[in-house]
Amino acid sequence: MQFSKFGEKFNRYSGITRLMDDLNDGLQTPGAIMLGGGNPAAIPAMQDYFHQVSAEMLKSGELIAALGNYDGPQGKDGLLKSLAALLRDTYGWEITEKNISLTNGSQSAFFYLFNLLAGTQPDGSHKKILLPLAPEYIGYSDAGLDDDIFVSYRPDIEMLDNRMFKYHVDFDQLNIDESIAAICVSRPTNPTGNVLTDDEIAKLDKLAQENGIPLIIDNAYGTPFPNIIFEEVTPSWNSNTVLCMSLSKLGLPGVRCGIVIANETITTALANLNAIVSLAPGGVGPAIANHMIGSGDLLRLSETVIKPFYQQKAQFAVSLLQQSITDSRFRIHKPEGAMFLWLWFDQLPISTMALYSRLKARGYLLSLGNTSFLVKKPHGNMHINACE
């Protein structure tokens, strides 16, 4: 069968496909130890909460309404309005429901955003997305309709005590010219667990505004929800920021709900794309989130249940690794958020692919550093999921 150019590109077996295959295989394999990917943990308190909320919504008719009706292409009106009000009241952001568009998961949101901005332009030129700090999320790499739509930079590495380290943006390296369509960062960063400082975000925002391009912040693990972030940070948004959030890490990956907060030009474009690609975003996740906002539970549970659960797991995993691997060449990126530990095996005598294969054969599933966005692949880097 002859596929189109689009078909040939997206029929490739990509890094993100392998990661999702591993997640599925792990769930289907009794006894497998899931140390890779980004599947949220089954937090008992959250599972009990969602069971209770589902029962309440079923009794009230909210759940049946969400299941039985299409929403508009921008997403469920109730959530758009309640979330805009929550963010206005909590942070003073000047937004309305017109500044929010829902998508069928964050992965869809980034596919839309990257191709709205980068790739072949109307004048025939080619623009790219700048990733100022690598490693970055593996799921970005194959999201362009055109090839070669990303440019990334090596980080500064700060060596810390106890065989730990931290990545920083190397602003002296960054080169932003007319070929750059947008700057994109994840905060906390998937896969390293790094959290860009407020100063780094402010500098990136200034660079974006000076160059007339948006700053895209992937906030899937960040504050205010699900708040899997262990550093003191200030949430920020302005009309030049595209803030991408998700319900997945609350414990609801199956509802596939991404949230994009941006200026009206971008949210309108996303709504148009939704209508063409999928008619409308799914309604069940937004209905649950709207219920959580109305009851005051969304931010409360993020702060008091989800954040401490992952923070305790990360601290425990770091302690075990440091006790078990005493070689001075082994380092861990300081876990500042998300659900990842990024391990650095300097001078590893085998490739990371060989290590991955050996561990997978023994029932341990992890993710490879060299499948993440790396400008120069530091031999032996990988990340594991700290929640398991």
XYZ file of C-alpha atoms in Angstrom:
388
model
C 0.000 0.000 0.000
C 1.302 3.465 -0.884
C 0.847 5.995 1.903
C 0.940 9.751 1.400
C 3.876 11.854 2.627
C 1.876 12.405 5.815
C 1.248 8.652 6.078
C 4.898 7.759 5.550
C 6.013 10.142 8.284
C 3.479 9.153 10.911
C 3.660 5.446 10.208
C 7.180 5.341 11.660
C 7.815 3.464 14.896
C 8.783 6.422 17.053
C 10.256 6.776 20.518
C 6.911 7.843 21.978
C 5.223 4.811 20.363
C 7.708 2.488 22.039
C 7.217 4.240 25.367
C 3.428 3.857 25.166
C 3.777 0.243 24.016
C 5.956 -0.420 27.061
C 3.370 1.182 29.337
C 0.677 -1.061 27.907
C 2.875 -4.180 27.982
C 3.764 -3.501 31.589
C 0.123 -3.221 32.594
C -0.621 -6.532 30.839
C 2.395 -8.399 32.266
C 1.968 -9.776 35.805
C 4.932 -8.899 37.987
C 6.439 -6.289 35.647
C 8.144 -3.414 37.470
C 7.122 -0.149 35.804
C 10.081 2.225 36.021
C 9.454 4.151 32.819
C 6.938 6.371 31.103
C 4.547 8.775 32.740
C 1.542 6.772 33.883
C 0.280 8.321 37.117
C 0.341 6.271 40.281
C -2.837 4.734 41.657
C -2.998 6.970 44.742
C -5.584 5.352 47.035
C -7.000 8.649 48.306
C -7.477 9.935 44.743
C -9.047 6.688 43.582
C -11.502 6.839 46.474
C -12.242 10.458 45.636
C -12.932 9.759 41.952
C -15.166 6.839 42.917
C -17.162 9.146 45.187
C -17.339 11.963 42.637
C -18.417 9.611 39.852
C -21.241 8.302 42.035
C -22.354 11.839 42.891
C -22.252 12.924 39.247
C -24.119 9.824 38.127
C -26.839 10.495 40.685
C -27.117 14.185 39.747
C -27.181 13.484 36.015
C -23.921 15.395 35.325
C -22.116 12.268 34.155
C -24.888 11.155 31.810
C -25.030 14.652 30.312
C -21.258 14.578 29.738
C -21.492 11.177 28.080
C -24.545 11.919 25.966
C -23.783 15.285 24.373
C -21.165 16.927 22.204
C -19.508 20.018 23.629
C -18.438 22.923 21.453
C -15.048 22.640 19.719
C -13.445 24.861 22.359
C -14.536 22.439 25.081
C -17.072 22.254 27.881
C -18.357 25.759 28.671
C -18.743 25.048 32.384
C -15.072 24.160 32.845
C -13.868 27.044 30.654
C -15.723 29.534 32.845
C -14.964 27.973 36.234
C -11.249 27.512 35.464
C -10.905 31.073 34.174
C -12.539 32.353 37.367
C -10.288 30.143 39.543
C -7.115 31.435 37.883
C -8.297 35.050 37.992
C -9.146 34.805 41.683
C -6.037 32.822 42.676
C -3.347 34.578 40.611
C -4.928 37.738 39.281
C -4.468 36.661 35.660
C -6.496 38.723 33.218
C -8.236 35.859 31.466
C -11.746 34.811 30.540
C -13.159 31.601 29.138
C -12.109 32.862 25.689
C -8.477 32.361 26.743
C -8.911 28.612 27.330
C -9.284 25.793 24.821
C -9.512 22.101 25.623
C -8.009 19.279 23.555
C -8.092 15.491 23.627
C -4.980 15.291 25.777
C -1.806 17.368 25.927
C -0.175 15.357 23.146
C -2.886 16.588 20.774
C -2.399 20.138 22.028
C 1.305 20.098 21.199
C 0.702 18.560 17.782
C -1.683 21.430 17.054
C 0.544 24.155 18.513
C 3.791 23.069 16.892
C 2.194 22.801 13.457
C 0.272 26.060 13.829
C 3.555 27.867 14.393
C 6.480 25.920 12.915
C 7.279 24.167 9.664
C 6.701 25.549 6.173
C 5.425 29.125 6.236
C 3.117 30.815 3.680
C 6.152 32.538 2.099
C 7.972 29.204 1.713
C 10.394 29.757 4.589
C 10.876 27.176 7.343
C 10.518 27.888 11.050
C 11.382 25.858 14.120
C 10.476 25.430 17.782
C 13.327 26.334 20.146
C 13.866 23.987 23.087
C 16.266 26.028 25.244
C 17.007 23.170 27.612
C 17.630 19.573 26.588
C 16.898 16.768 27.497
C 13.221 17.366 26.765
C 10.025 15.378 26.418
C 10.295 12.488 23.965
C 6.725 13.075 22.757
C 7.636 16.356 21.071
C 10.139 14.868 18.659
C 7.785 13.357 16.059
C 4.958 15.906 16.362
C 5.843 17.999 13.301
C 4.165 17.619 9.923
C 7.518 18.694 8.514
C 10.799 17.126 9.532
C 13.422 19.174 11.343
C 11.165 21.595 13.206
C 13.132 21.659 16.476
C 16.381 23.185 17.605
C 17.684 22.487 21.096
C 20.632 23.435 23.292
C 22.817 21.655 25.797
C 22.272 22.709 29.417
C 24.649 24.099 31.945
C 25.276 21.424 34.569
C 25.549 22.387 38.225
C 27.210 19.659 40.306
C 25.617 19.249 43.738
C 26.473 17.348 46.899
C 25.605 13.675 47.394
C 26.304 12.796 43.738
C 23.459 14.931 42.473
C 23.330 17.603 39.766
C 20.957 20.110 38.193
C 20.423 21.403 34.655
C 20.112 25.133 33.878
C 19.380 27.009 30.668
C 22.628 28.257 29.109
C 21.444 31.686 28.010
C 24.834 32.518 26.506
C 24.229 29.820 23.869
C 20.687 30.709 22.855
C 20.379 32.099 19.361
C 16.942 33.402 18.414
C 16.569 34.640 14.858
C 13.786 34.844 12.292
C 13.801 31.058 11.881
C 12.389 30.538 15.399
C 8.596 30.333 15.634
C 8.262 29.779 19.401
C 10.138 28.827 22.558
C 8.930 25.693 24.357
C 9.851 24.328 27.803
C 8.339 21.769 30.167
C 8.168 22.762 33.850
C 8.731 20.410 35.659
C 10.751 18.893 32.867
C 9.918 15.479 31.524
C 12.156 13.401 31.759
C 14.699 14.928 34.144
C 12.519 16.247 36.976
C 14.171 19.649 36.560
C 12.202 22.790 37.430
C 13.192 25.991 35.679
C 13.614 28.799 38.183
C 11.397 31.893 38.182
C 14.402 33.844 36.898
C 14.868 31.443 33.960
C 11.168 31.695 33.054
C 11.317 35.501 33.268
C 14.348 35.601 30.967
C 12.721 33.262 28.449
C 9.540 35.343 28.521
C 11.559 38.495 27.888
C 13.387 36.865 24.961
C 10.095 35.640 23.492
C 8.446 39.047 23.719
C 11.496 40.831 22.304
C 11.395 38.503 19.291
C 7.632 38.574 18.845
C 7.182 34.834 19.399
C 5.166 32.897 22.012
C 6.594 31.124 25.037
C 4.978 27.682 25.354
C 5.122 26.193 28.858
C 4.251 22.509 29.256
C 2.746 22.499 32.738
C 1.382 18.934 32.745
C 3.001 18.189 36.134
C 3.107 21.725 37.480
C 1.296 24.196 39.642
C -1.519 24.853 40.516
C -2.622 21.346 39.536
C -1.604 18.552 39.753
C 1.152 20.405 41.637
C 3.798 17.670 41.423
C 6.443 20.299 42.008
C 8.770 20.383 44.992
C 10.369 23.830 44.559
C 8.951 27.251 45.422
C 7.845 28.712 42.096
C 5.529 31.483 40.964
C 2.937 30.498 38.335
C 3.015 33.063 35.535
C 0.939 33.854 32.468
C 0.533 36.751 30.052
C -0.960 37.153 26.592
C 2.318 35.988 25.024
C 2.384 32.780 27.099
C 0.828 29.504 25.967
C 0.328 27.509 29.163
C -0.513 23.836 28.594
C -2.060 21.781 31.378
C -3.677 18.366 31.736
C -5.946 16.230 33.902
C -3.796 13.131 33.382
C -1.502 13.490 36.375
C -4.414 14.107 38.713
C -4.997 10.414 38.074
C -7.247 10.746 35.012
C -5.115 9.888 31.955
C -7.936 7.876 30.425
C -10.237 10.891 29.997
C -7.673 12.507 27.639
C -8.134 16.152 28.564
C -5.548 18.806 27.710
C -6.001 22.460 28.664
C -4.398 25.346 26.766
C -4.422 28.881 28.203
C -3.392 31.472 25.629
C -4.470 34.588 23.763
C -7.715 34.400 21.822
C -5.986 34.061 18.454
C -4.438 30.758 19.549
C -7.458 29.391 21.426
C -9.680 30.124 18.409
C -7.251 28.301 16.128
C -7.234 25.307 18.475
C -11.033 25.225 18.521
C -11.065 25.232 14.718
C -8.599 22.344 14.666
C -10.678 20.422 17.196
C -13.759 20.768 15.016
C -11.947 19.474 11.945
C -9.995 16.655 13.582
C -12.379 15.407 16.281
C -15.556 17.541 16.246
C -15.097 18.377 19.942
C -12.945 17.429 22.921
C -14.255 14.684 25.201
C -16.649 15.847 27.898
C -16.221 13.454 30.816
C -12.863 14.777 32.071
C -13.949 18.430 31.871
C -17.175 17.590 33.719
C -15.172 15.983 36.554
C -12.732 18.902 36.689
C -15.597 21.400 36.754
C -17.132 19.467 39.647
C -13.789 19.529 41.483
C -13.463 23.286 41.057
C -17.020 23.873 42.241
C -16.432 21.829 45.386
C -13.048 23.465 46.083
C -11.243 20.134 45.747
C -8.993 20.636 42.704
C -6.284 22.755 44.304
C -6.748 21.269 47.781
C -6.155 17.683 46.686
C -3.248 18.704 44.445
C -1.487 20.324 47.404
C -2.358 17.927 50.221
C -2.546 14.521 48.507
C -0.861 14.395 45.094
C 2.221 16.527 45.761
C 3.299 14.844 49.029
C 2.694 11.369 47.590
C 5.153 11.875 44.737
C 7.625 13.866 46.823
C 7.866 11.070 49.392
C 8.264 8.448 46.646
C 11.043 10.470 44.986
C 12.935 10.930 48.259
C 12.636 7.219 49.030
C 13.825 6.192 45.555
C 16.818 8.556 45.729
C 17.778 7.126 49.105
C 17.619 3.555 47.794
C 19.628 4.346 44.677
C 22.340 6.183 46.574
C 22.670 3.301 49.036
C 22.641 0.639 46.319
C 24.929 2.257 43.744
C 28.012 3.636 45.459
C 30.134 4.231 42.337
C 31.272 7.854 42.196
C 30.423 7.999 38.484
C 26.717 7.538 39.226
C 24.683 10.733 39.656
C 21.008 11.648 39.988
C 19.409 14.851 38.764
C 17.958 16.673 41.765
C 14.267 15.641 41.808
C 12.446 18.968 41.787
C 9.104 17.829 40.402
C 7.151 15.492 38.135
C 7.479 11.718 38.594
C 10.912 11.056 37.131
C 14.423 10.353 38.277
C 17.092 11.083 35.682
C 20.129 8.874 36.214
C 23.582 9.575 34.865
C 25.860 6.540 34.475
C 29.126 8.099 33.401
C 31.430 5.677 31.550
C 28.778 2.951 31.397
C 30.519 0.046 29.591
C 27.439 -0.873 27.536
C 24.981 1.253 25.564
C 21.764 2.460 27.177
C 19.857 0.365 24.624
C 21.681 -2.746 25.853
C 20.908 -1.813 29.457
C 17.258 -1.199 28.553
C 17.001 -4.589 26.814
C 18.625 -6.484 29.673
C 16.380 -4.899 32.295
C 13.251 -5.333 30.176
C 14.044 -9.036 29.825
C 14.057 -9.221 33.616
C 10.706 -7.471 33.936
C 11.971 -3.943 34.653
C 10.645 -1.302 32.257
C 12.444 2.044 32.102
C 12.965 4.803 29.545
C 16.125 5.619 27.649
C 17.906 8.951 27.778
C 18.926 8.692 24.148
C 15.289 8.607 23.019
C 14.639 11.959 24.688
C 15.535 15.272 23.117
C 19.304 15.419 23.491
C 21.645 17.639 21.524
C 24.660 15.640 22.551
C 23.703 12.291 24.045
C 25.452 11.939 27.420
C 26.394 8.269 27.358
C 24.447 6.289 29.923
C 21.602 8.692 30.782
C 18.136 7.308 31.349
C 15.118 8.154 33.452
C 12.960 6.021 35.653
C 9.511 6.638 37.043
C 9.899 7.562 40.695
C 6.321 6.730 41.625
C 6.565 2.967 41.310
